[in-house]
Every structure is written in structure tokens, then in C-alpha cells.
Amino acid sequence: MKKLLILASMAVLLVMWTPKAEANTTTEAPTPYTDISGHWAQKEIEKLYIGGALGQAESFRPNDLVTRQELISMFILAMGVKPSAEASSSFADIPSDSWLAPYAEAAYRLGLVHGQKMDGQVYFQPDATVSREELASILIRATGESGAVNKFSWSTTVHALAAYADGSQVQERYQRPMVYAMQNGLISPYADQTLRPQQLMTRAEAATYAALHLLENREGKPVLSENGTPFREVLTVKTTAYSYDRDDVLSYLEFPLREGIVAVDPEVIPLGTHLYVEGYGYAVAADIGGAVKQNHLDLFLPSLDEAKKHGMQEGVKVYILD
């Protein structure tokens, strides 16, 4: 599947730094960072820089803890996703004109993050640090494998975690992602056979995961003429739309419903798959429906009026990103 990751450490510089949406991917130019020479993650840092997932700065600070905004911007760029230029933010703690807003919005629509709901608003918590178990969960969603995790048995999960002295420390919502990631080569136990699920991740660790599992996954793919995002194939579908007047409804994959959540026939488009839907934008196949069969997508929209206005549309192109 994906090559085995021998765990290490890395991340992305945020202070005095803005992610590079465009980067030279054809020349092996050295990075501008003065603090990575001889670092165990130097090769991965250089790959991410050349691939456009890191920005210009004098230093990289690979051993500092990675924050959520650093992780998400790096993952989105490593995936090759080009965020929308439209100024908008679904998060109460990210202004729409912030450099972070396009990356957080793309990550939200693609299902990499869900945010935390408080007092009727959704918060991103950009400066929060990231634990190992949380990173494993985000990484799985970034690779488009959340549907496979959803089918992963709890008995297998419990048995696998019992083999580690600190396996019981993995929080329940991260247990299946953690075991799935280990069994599919996304992460590895430490040399002392511990998992350390609450250990905070460094920038070096985060960037290593991005380089090995996201950057290389986009190689050789065609790109969307609209924005340059790489995709694997394109389908022609019909689309309908749905909505709810309640905000506590979850999708089949237990994602909070919002724009970007799409119901699919999982026999045609596997659950967890990232999409770009013509006229709708970035999305994730995170729901199903009794009437959603074959080449039919049901798109979530914020209101019932918008869903009714959408009606049924034929001949819509949907780009499979993963």
C-alpha cells in the first residue's frame, strides 16, 4: 500500500511564514533553511520544499512542536490541493482574510478536520499542538482512507492495542485509526514497542508523514485545468442535494454535516474519497443514501431552500482526487 514509515520527527514553520501555493517542482534547489543540515529529516524537508508544501524562511525549527495550522497547511499543500481564492471561513477563530482561511476551509470540506463546536460556532484552534493519535487520524483522512477505517472491526482493534503496554491510553475515537495506521504502514510503534498516543508531534515528524504518504501520492496524476489540483480520474454523474434544519446530524462516516459532505454509492466511489465536484467544489464521500445509486451524488447544502433550488442536474463532472 504505502511504504512503511520508520517513525521520526518534523513540521512546518509558521512564524513570519506564509505557505507557498506555487513552487518550483522541477529543480532540486536547496531549501533556504539554515537549521536542517545533517538533521535526520533533511531529505523529507527538502522534498516538501521542492514540492511546494513549505514556505520561504531562514530557519525551519524541525524539533519544535507542530501546531494544527502548521500541520493542516502542510498536509493540504503536500496533497497538491489548491485552496479557493474566495475569502471565506467556517471557523469562528479564523478571520476570512487570514492566510490560514483557504487552507482550513479546504481541509474542512475535504474532511481532514471537523473543528470543535462550542456555543453554536465551530472552532479550528489553530495554535493547538497535535498529539500522535490525532495526527494518525488526520493522516488517514488525508489519504482518503476514512471509509476503510469505518469498516475496521472493533475486535481487531482491541486485540491489537492489548499487545502494547500503553495501548489502553489511546482515546476511543482514535483507537481504530491508530490500529489501522499501524497495520497499513502509515505509522509504526516506537523502538521500545510503545505507542505514546498523547505524545505531542514535532514539525519533523509531521513533515515526514506528509512527504512519505501525501506528496508521493500525487506523482504522475493529471491536474484540474481550473486550479491545478491533481486527480486520478473523472466521472460524469447526476447530482441532487439535501439538507437538514438541525445541526446535530452526522453523516454515515460520523462527520458533522456541512458543505463538502457528499452522499455516494460506495460501490462506485469508496467512502472517504476526496472529490472536486463541478459547480460545488471540494468534497468528501462521507455519506450514503437509499436512492443514491451508481453515478449519482447527493450534495449537502446549508439550507433546504438551496437544496430544492439545486434540483437534479445531469452531466456533472466529478474529479476523484485520491
Tab-separated table of C-alpha atoms in Angstrom:
chain	number	residue	atom	x	y	z
A	1	MET	CA	0.000	0.000	0.000
A	2	LYS	CA	2.173	2.836	1.254
A	3	LYS	CA	5.752	2.377	2.332
A	4	LEU	CA	6.413	1.662	5.970
A	5	LEU	CA	7.238	4.746	7.973
A	6	ILE	CA	10.052	4.355	10.460
A	7	LEU	CA	8.857	6.939	12.932
A	8	ALA	CA	10.809	10.165	13.177
A	9	SER	CA	10.088	13.867	13.635
A	10	MET	CA	9.323	17.212	11.532
A	11	ALA	CA	6.847	20.117	10.678
A	12	VAL	CA	6.212	23.484	9.124
A	13	LEU	CA	7.386	26.977	10.060
A	14	LEU	CA	4.610	29.425	10.784
A	15	VAL	CA	6.179	32.482	12.448
A	16	MET	CA	6.951	35.089	9.760
A	17	TRP	CA	5.909	32.495	7.180
A	18	THR	CA	3.136	32.019	4.660
A	19	PRO	CA	2.644	28.718	2.765
A	20	LYS	CA	3.733	28.762	-0.849
A	21	ALA	CA	0.802	27.951	-3.099
A	22	GLU	CA	3.114	27.777	-6.086
A	23	ALA	CA	6.596	26.250	-6.040
A	24	ASN	CA	9.261	25.041	-8.430
A	25	THR	CA	8.799	21.291	-8.608
A	26	THR	CA	11.347	20.627	-11.320
A	27	THR	CA	14.622	21.786	-9.866
A	28	GLU	CA	16.476	20.280	-6.946
A	29	ALA	CA	17.285	23.695	-5.450
A	30	PRO	CA	18.374	23.626	-1.801
A	31	THR	CA	15.976	24.952	0.809
A	32	PRO	CA	16.625	28.335	2.435
A	33	TYR	CA	16.607	26.738	5.898
A	34	THR	CA	19.786	27.100	7.914
A	35	ASP	CA	18.915	24.578	10.636
A	36	ILE	CA	18.298	21.309	8.781
A	37	SER	CA	21.776	20.352	7.587
A	38	GLY	CA	22.533	16.892	8.962
A	39	HIS	CA	19.086	16.540	10.529
A	40	TRP	CA	17.624	13.042	10.233
A	41	ALA	CA	14.629	14.547	8.359
A	42	GLN	CA	16.592	16.785	5.999
A	43	LYS	CA	15.678	14.728	2.931
A	44	GLU	CA	11.944	14.875	3.669
A	45	ILE	CA	12.089	18.613	4.399
A	46	GLU	CA	13.792	19.210	1.077
A	47	LYS	CA	11.206	17.095	-0.736
A	48	LEU	CA	8.357	19.092	0.779
A	49	TYR	CA	10.025	22.393	-0.050
A	50	ILE	CA	10.589	21.397	-3.672
A	51	GLY	CA	7.017	20.049	-3.820
A	52	GLY	CA	5.589	23.391	-2.689
A	53	ALA	CA	4.394	22.299	0.752
A	54	LEU	CA	6.698	24.633	2.694
A	55	GLY	CA	7.388	28.334	2.508
A	56	GLN	CA	10.315	30.719	2.499
A	57	ALA	CA	12.012	31.294	5.845
A	58	GLU	CA	15.530	31.414	7.183
A	59	SER	CA	15.015	28.567	9.643
A	60	PHE	CA	12.702	25.562	9.831
A	61	ARG	CA	12.916	24.656	13.539
A	62	PRO	CA	12.328	20.926	12.929
A	63	ASN	CA	12.282	19.963	16.603
A	64	ASP	CA	9.609	22.449	17.659
A	65	LEU	CA	6.098	21.149	18.288
A	66	VAL	CA	3.781	21.361	15.306
A	67	THR	CA	0.562	23.352	15.627
A	68	ARG	CA	-2.725	22.481	13.986
A	69	GLN	CA	-2.470	25.349	11.497
A	70	GLU	CA	1.036	24.294	10.504
A	71	LEU	CA	0.031	20.658	10.111
A	72	ILE	CA	-3.082	21.347	8.051
A	73	SER	CA	-1.499	23.873	5.696
A	74	MET	CA	1.411	21.499	5.116
A	75	PHE	CA	-0.862	18.485	4.526
A	76	ILE	CA	-3.113	20.379	2.106
A	77	LEU	CA	-0.139	21.582	0.068
A	78	ALA	CA	1.553	18.171	0.182
A	79	MET	CA	-1.651	16.688	-1.276
A	80	GLY	CA	-1.376	19.201	-4.109
A	81	VAL	CA	-4.748	20.756	-3.272
A	82	LYS	CA	-5.039	24.355	-4.412
A	83	PRO	CA	-7.356	26.183	-1.980
A	84	SER	CA	-10.033	28.514	-3.268
A	85	ALA	CA	-9.079	32.166	-3.574
A	86	GLU	CA	-12.523	33.160	-2.302
A	87	ALA	CA	-12.320	34.845	1.110
A	88	SER	CA	-14.416	32.767	3.493
A	89	SER	CA	-14.081	30.911	6.775
A	90	SER	CA	-16.319	28.391	8.508
A	91	PHE	CA	-14.364	28.810	11.765
A	92	ALA	CA	-15.079	31.406	14.433
A	93	ASP	CA	-11.388	31.705	15.309
A	94	ILE	CA	-10.073	32.179	11.748
A	95	PRO	CA	-10.834	35.524	10.060
A	96	SER	CA	-11.862	35.190	6.417
A	97	ASP	CA	-8.919	37.369	5.361
A	98	SER	CA	-6.349	35.273	7.273
A	99	TRP	CA	-3.629	33.442	5.302
A	100	LEU	CA	-4.867	30.276	7.029
A	101	ALA	CA	-8.521	30.573	5.964
A	102	PRO	CA	-8.215	28.982	2.468
A	103	TYR	CA	-6.240	26.015	3.829
A	104	ALA	CA	-8.544	25.447	6.785
A	105	GLU	CA	-11.597	25.739	4.528
A	106	ALA	CA	-10.206	23.195	2.045
A	107	ALA	CA	-9.326	20.826	4.898
A	108	TYR	CA	-12.838	21.235	6.325
A	109	ARG	CA	-14.599	20.494	3.031
A	110	LEU	CA	-12.307	17.521	2.364
A	111	GLY	CA	-12.942	16.082	5.824
A	112	LEU	CA	-9.394	16.341	7.201
A	113	VAL	CA	-10.672	18.334	10.174
A	114	HIS	CA	-14.084	18.798	11.767
A	115	GLY	CA	-13.361	21.570	14.241
A	116	GLN	CA	-14.827	21.821	17.714
A	117	LYS	CA	-18.347	23.112	18.164
A	118	MET	CA	-18.992	25.471	21.056
A	119	ASP	CA	-21.971	27.778	21.586
A	120	GLY	CA	-23.261	27.185	18.080
A	121	GLN	CA	-19.966	28.017	16.376
A	122	VAL	CA	-17.132	25.865	15.020
A	123	TYR	CA	-13.561	26.494	16.191
A	124	PHE	CA	-10.368	25.386	14.488
A	125	GLN	CA	-7.966	26.114	17.389
A	126	PRO	CA	-5.054	26.966	15.066
A	127	ASP	CA	-2.385	27.292	17.765
A	128	ALA	CA	-3.172	23.974	19.478
A	129	THR	CA	-0.460	21.328	19.391
A	130	VAL	CA	-1.130	17.906	17.851
A	131	SER	CA	-0.851	14.536	19.584
A	132	ARG	CA	0.353	11.386	17.865
A	133	GLU	CA	-3.098	9.781	17.902
A	134	GLU	CA	-4.701	12.907	16.431
A	135	LEU	CA	-2.061	13.120	13.713
A	136	ALA	CA	-2.658	9.467	12.791
A	137	SER	CA	-6.385	10.166	12.434
A	138	ILE	CA	-5.857	13.290	10.294
A	139	LEU	CA	-3.301	11.461	8.150
A	140	ILE	CA	-5.771	8.664	7.403
A	141	ARG	CA	-8.427	11.190	6.396
A	142	ALA	CA	-5.854	12.997	4.237
A	143	THR	CA	-5.044	9.769	2.369
A	144	GLY	CA	-8.750	9.162	1.688
A	145	GLU	CA	-8.956	6.006	3.815
A	146	SER	CA	-11.504	7.025	6.451
A	147	GLY	CA	-14.051	4.722	4.823
A	148	ALA	CA	-11.752	1.734	5.296
A	149	VAL	CA	-11.275	2.667	8.954
A	150	ASN	CA	-15.052	2.824	9.373
A	151	LYS	CA	-15.239	-0.849	8.359
A	152	PHE	CA	-12.326	-1.845	10.610
A	153	SER	CA	-13.541	-4.239	13.297
A	154	TRP	CA	-13.512	-3.283	16.955
A	155	SER	CA	-12.414	-6.787	17.962
A	156	THR	CA	-9.292	-6.470	15.804
A	157	THR	CA	-8.679	-3.017	17.263
A	158	VAL	CA	-8.966	-4.101	20.901
A	159	HIS	CA	-6.784	-7.164	20.344
A	160	ALA	CA	-4.093	-5.122	18.565
A	161	LEU	CA	-3.934	-2.417	21.231
A	162	ALA	CA	-3.673	-5.020	24.006
A	163	ALA	CA	-0.261	-6.002	22.626
A	164	TYR	CA	1.210	-2.671	23.742
A	165	ALA	CA	1.866	-1.617	27.316
A	166	ASP	CA	0.264	1.782	26.683
A	167	GLY	CA	-2.365	0.618	24.190
A	168	SER	CA	-5.134	1.357	26.695
A	169	GLN	CA	-4.103	5.020	26.674
A	170	VAL	CA	-5.370	5.547	23.114
A	171	GLN	CA	-8.615	7.519	23.322
A	172	GLU	CA	-11.636	5.651	21.977
A	173	ARG	CA	-12.225	7.937	18.996
A	174	TYR	CA	-8.646	7.355	17.859
A	175	GLN	CA	-8.408	3.612	18.528
A	176	ARG	CA	-9.470	2.294	15.119
A	177	PRO	CA	-7.482	4.945	13.183
A	178	MET	CA	-4.385	4.213	15.274
A	179	VAL	CA	-4.508	0.451	14.692
A	180	TYR	CA	-5.437	0.844	11.020
A	181	ALA	CA	-2.495	3.215	10.527
A	182	MET	CA	-0.091	0.726	12.094
A	183	GLN	CA	-1.402	-2.254	10.164
A	184	ASN	CA	-1.241	-0.369	6.867
A	185	GLY	CA	2.226	1.113	7.171
A	186	LEU	CA	1.288	4.709	7.938
A	187	ILE	CA	2.869	4.741	11.390
A	188	SER	CA	4.955	2.353	13.494
A	189	PRO	CA	5.353	1.636	17.195
A	190	TYR	CA	8.413	3.111	18.844
A	191	ALA	CA	11.550	1.012	19.225
A	192	ASP	CA	10.557	0.138	22.797
A	193	GLN	CA	7.204	-1.149	21.479
A	194	THR	CA	5.167	1.692	22.928
A	195	LEU	CA	2.609	3.828	21.088
A	196	ARG	CA	2.780	7.056	23.119
A	197	PRO	CA	-0.590	8.214	21.742
A	198	GLN	CA	-0.644	11.525	23.635
A	199	GLN	CA	2.936	12.456	22.792
A	200	LEU	CA	2.983	15.815	21.009
A	201	MET	CA	4.325	15.745	17.479
A	202	THR	CA	7.222	17.827	16.216
A	203	ARG	CA	7.465	19.613	12.922
A	204	ALA	CA	9.949	16.998	11.752
A	205	GLU	CA	7.547	14.148	12.471
A	206	ALA	CA	4.629	15.887	10.768
A	207	ALA	CA	6.641	16.676	7.657
A	208	THR	CA	7.975	13.128	7.429
A	209	TYR	CA	4.433	11.772	7.311
A	210	ALA	CA	3.482	14.366	4.691
A	211	ALA	CA	6.479	13.614	2.480
A	212	LEU	CA	6.080	9.831	2.565
A	213	HIS	CA	2.305	9.481	2.390
A	214	LEU	CA	0.885	12.601	0.746
A	215	LEU	CA	3.487	14.182	-1.508
A	216	GLU	CA	4.407	10.963	-3.294
A	217	ASN	CA	0.742	10.009	-3.707
A	218	ARG	CA	0.156	12.820	-6.212
A	219	GLU	CA	3.019	11.969	-8.571
A	220	GLY	CA	2.122	11.288	-12.194
A	221	LYS	CA	-1.501	12.454	-11.939
A	222	PRO	CA	-3.181	14.876	-14.348
A	223	VAL	CA	-4.306	18.183	-12.852
A	224	LEU	CA	-7.519	20.167	-12.939
A	225	SER	CA	-7.404	22.912	-15.546
A	226	GLU	CA	-9.407	25.088	-13.149
A	227	ASN	CA	-6.901	25.159	-10.302
A	228	GLY	CA	-4.054	22.677	-10.857
A	229	THR	CA	-5.127	20.159	-8.216
A	230	PRO	CA	-4.070	16.600	-9.153
A	231	PHE	CA	-6.781	13.979	-9.717
A	232	ARG	CA	-6.905	10.274	-10.503
A	233	GLU	CA	-9.969	10.016	-12.747
A	234	VAL	CA	-13.086	11.882	-13.787
A	235	LEU	CA	-16.698	10.644	-13.783
A	236	THR	CA	-19.838	12.120	-15.266
A	237	VAL	CA	-22.693	11.980	-12.763
A	238	LYS	CA	-26.079	13.379	-11.878
A	239	THR	CA	-26.348	15.421	-8.710
A	240	THR	CA	-29.133	16.150	-6.278
A	241	ALA	CA	-28.892	17.966	-2.947
A	242	TYR	CA	-30.045	17.534	0.635
A	243	SER	CA	-30.020	19.474	3.880
A	244	TYR	CA	-31.250	19.350	7.480
A	245	ASP	CA	-32.700	22.052	9.702
A	246	ARG	CA	-30.816	20.526	12.649
A	247	ASP	CA	-27.096	20.893	13.276
A	248	ASP	CA	-26.551	17.697	15.265
A	249	VAL	CA	-26.924	15.225	12.375
A	250	LEU	CA	-23.887	13.182	11.358
A	251	SER	CA	-23.009	11.541	8.059
A	252	TYR	CA	-22.534	7.794	7.614
A	253	LEU	CA	-18.829	8.218	8.442
A	254	GLU	CA	-19.894	10.246	11.507
A	255	PHE	CA	-18.654	13.521	10.031
A	256	PRO	CA	-20.674	16.606	11.072
A	257	LEU	CA	-22.795	17.631	8.099
A	258	ARG	CA	-21.639	20.733	6.228
A	259	GLU	CA	-20.907	21.855	2.687
A	260	GLY	CA	-18.455	19.370	1.209
A	261	ILE	CA	-20.174	16.275	2.611
A	262	VAL	CA	-21.393	14.170	-0.306
A	263	ALA	CA	-23.503	11.012	-0.362
A	264	VAL	CA	-22.306	8.399	-2.867
A	265	ASP	CA	-22.801	4.826	-3.951
A	266	PRO	CA	-19.764	3.268	-2.228
A	267	GLU	CA	-19.615	0.613	-4.944
A	268	VAL	CA	-18.729	3.399	-7.383
A	269	ILE	CA	-16.898	5.885	-5.161
A	270	PRO	CA	-15.393	4.450	-1.951
A	271	LEU	CA	-16.306	6.254	1.247
A	272	GLY	CA	-13.563	8.603	2.387
A	273	THR	CA	-12.590	9.533	-1.181
A	274	HIS	CA	-11.748	13.176	-1.847
A	275	LEU	CA	-13.572	14.827	-4.722
A	276	TYR	CA	-13.802	18.014	-6.719
A	277	VAL	CA	-17.363	18.448	-7.978
A	278	GLU	CA	-18.036	20.773	-10.883
A	279	GLY	CA	-20.009	23.785	-9.629
A	280	TYR	CA	-19.741	22.654	-5.987
A	281	GLY	CA	-16.046	22.492	-5.156
A	282	TYR	CA	-14.000	20.265	-2.872
A	283	ALA	CA	-15.864	17.465	-1.146
A	284	VAL	CA	-15.503	14.142	0.623
A	285	ALA	CA	-17.565	10.988	0.072
A	286	ALA	CA	-18.774	10.658	3.653
A	287	ASP	CA	-22.448	9.704	3.369
A	288	ILE	CA	-24.772	7.244	1.657
A	289	GLY	CA	-28.470	7.189	0.787
A	290	GLY	CA	-31.059	4.635	-0.243
A	291	ALA	CA	-31.704	6.476	-3.513
A	292	VAL	CA	-28.044	7.222	-4.217
A	293	LYS	CA	-27.043	4.532	-6.683
A	294	GLN	CA	-24.432	4.236	-9.420
A	295	ASN	CA	-23.238	7.576	-10.855
A	296	HIS	CA	-25.372	9.712	-8.554
A	297	LEU	CA	-24.080	12.207	-5.969
A	298	ASP	CA	-26.228	13.831	-3.294
A	299	LEU	CA	-24.609	17.101	-2.190
A	300	PHE	CA	-25.102	18.655	1.230
A	301	LEU	CA	-26.190	22.303	1.126
A	302	PRO	CA	-26.696	24.658	4.073
A	303	SER	CA	-30.474	25.090	3.682
A	304	LEU	CA	-33.485	23.218	2.382
A	305	ASP	CA	-34.251	26.120	0.023
A	306	GLU	CA	-30.790	25.804	-1.556
A	307	ALA	CA	-31.220	22.041	-1.859
A	308	LYS	CA	-34.585	22.461	-3.591
A	309	LYS	CA	-33.157	25.116	-5.898
A	310	HIS	CA	-30.349	22.745	-6.908
A	311	GLY	CA	-32.859	20.110	-8.008
A	312	MET	CA	-31.403	17.377	-10.205
A	313	GLN	CA	-28.554	18.165	-12.556
A	314	GLU	CA	-27.267	15.827	-15.253
A	315	GLY	CA	-23.840	15.585	-16.854
A	316	VAL	CA	-21.879	16.956	-13.893
A	317	LYS	CA	-18.165	16.151	-13.833
A	318	VAL	CA	-16.699	14.869	-10.581
A	319	TYR	CA	-12.940	14.519	-10.228
A	320	ILE	CA	-11.628	11.712	-7.999
A	321	LEU	CA	-8.588	13.168	-6.249
A	322	ASP	CA	-7.216	10.097	-4.408
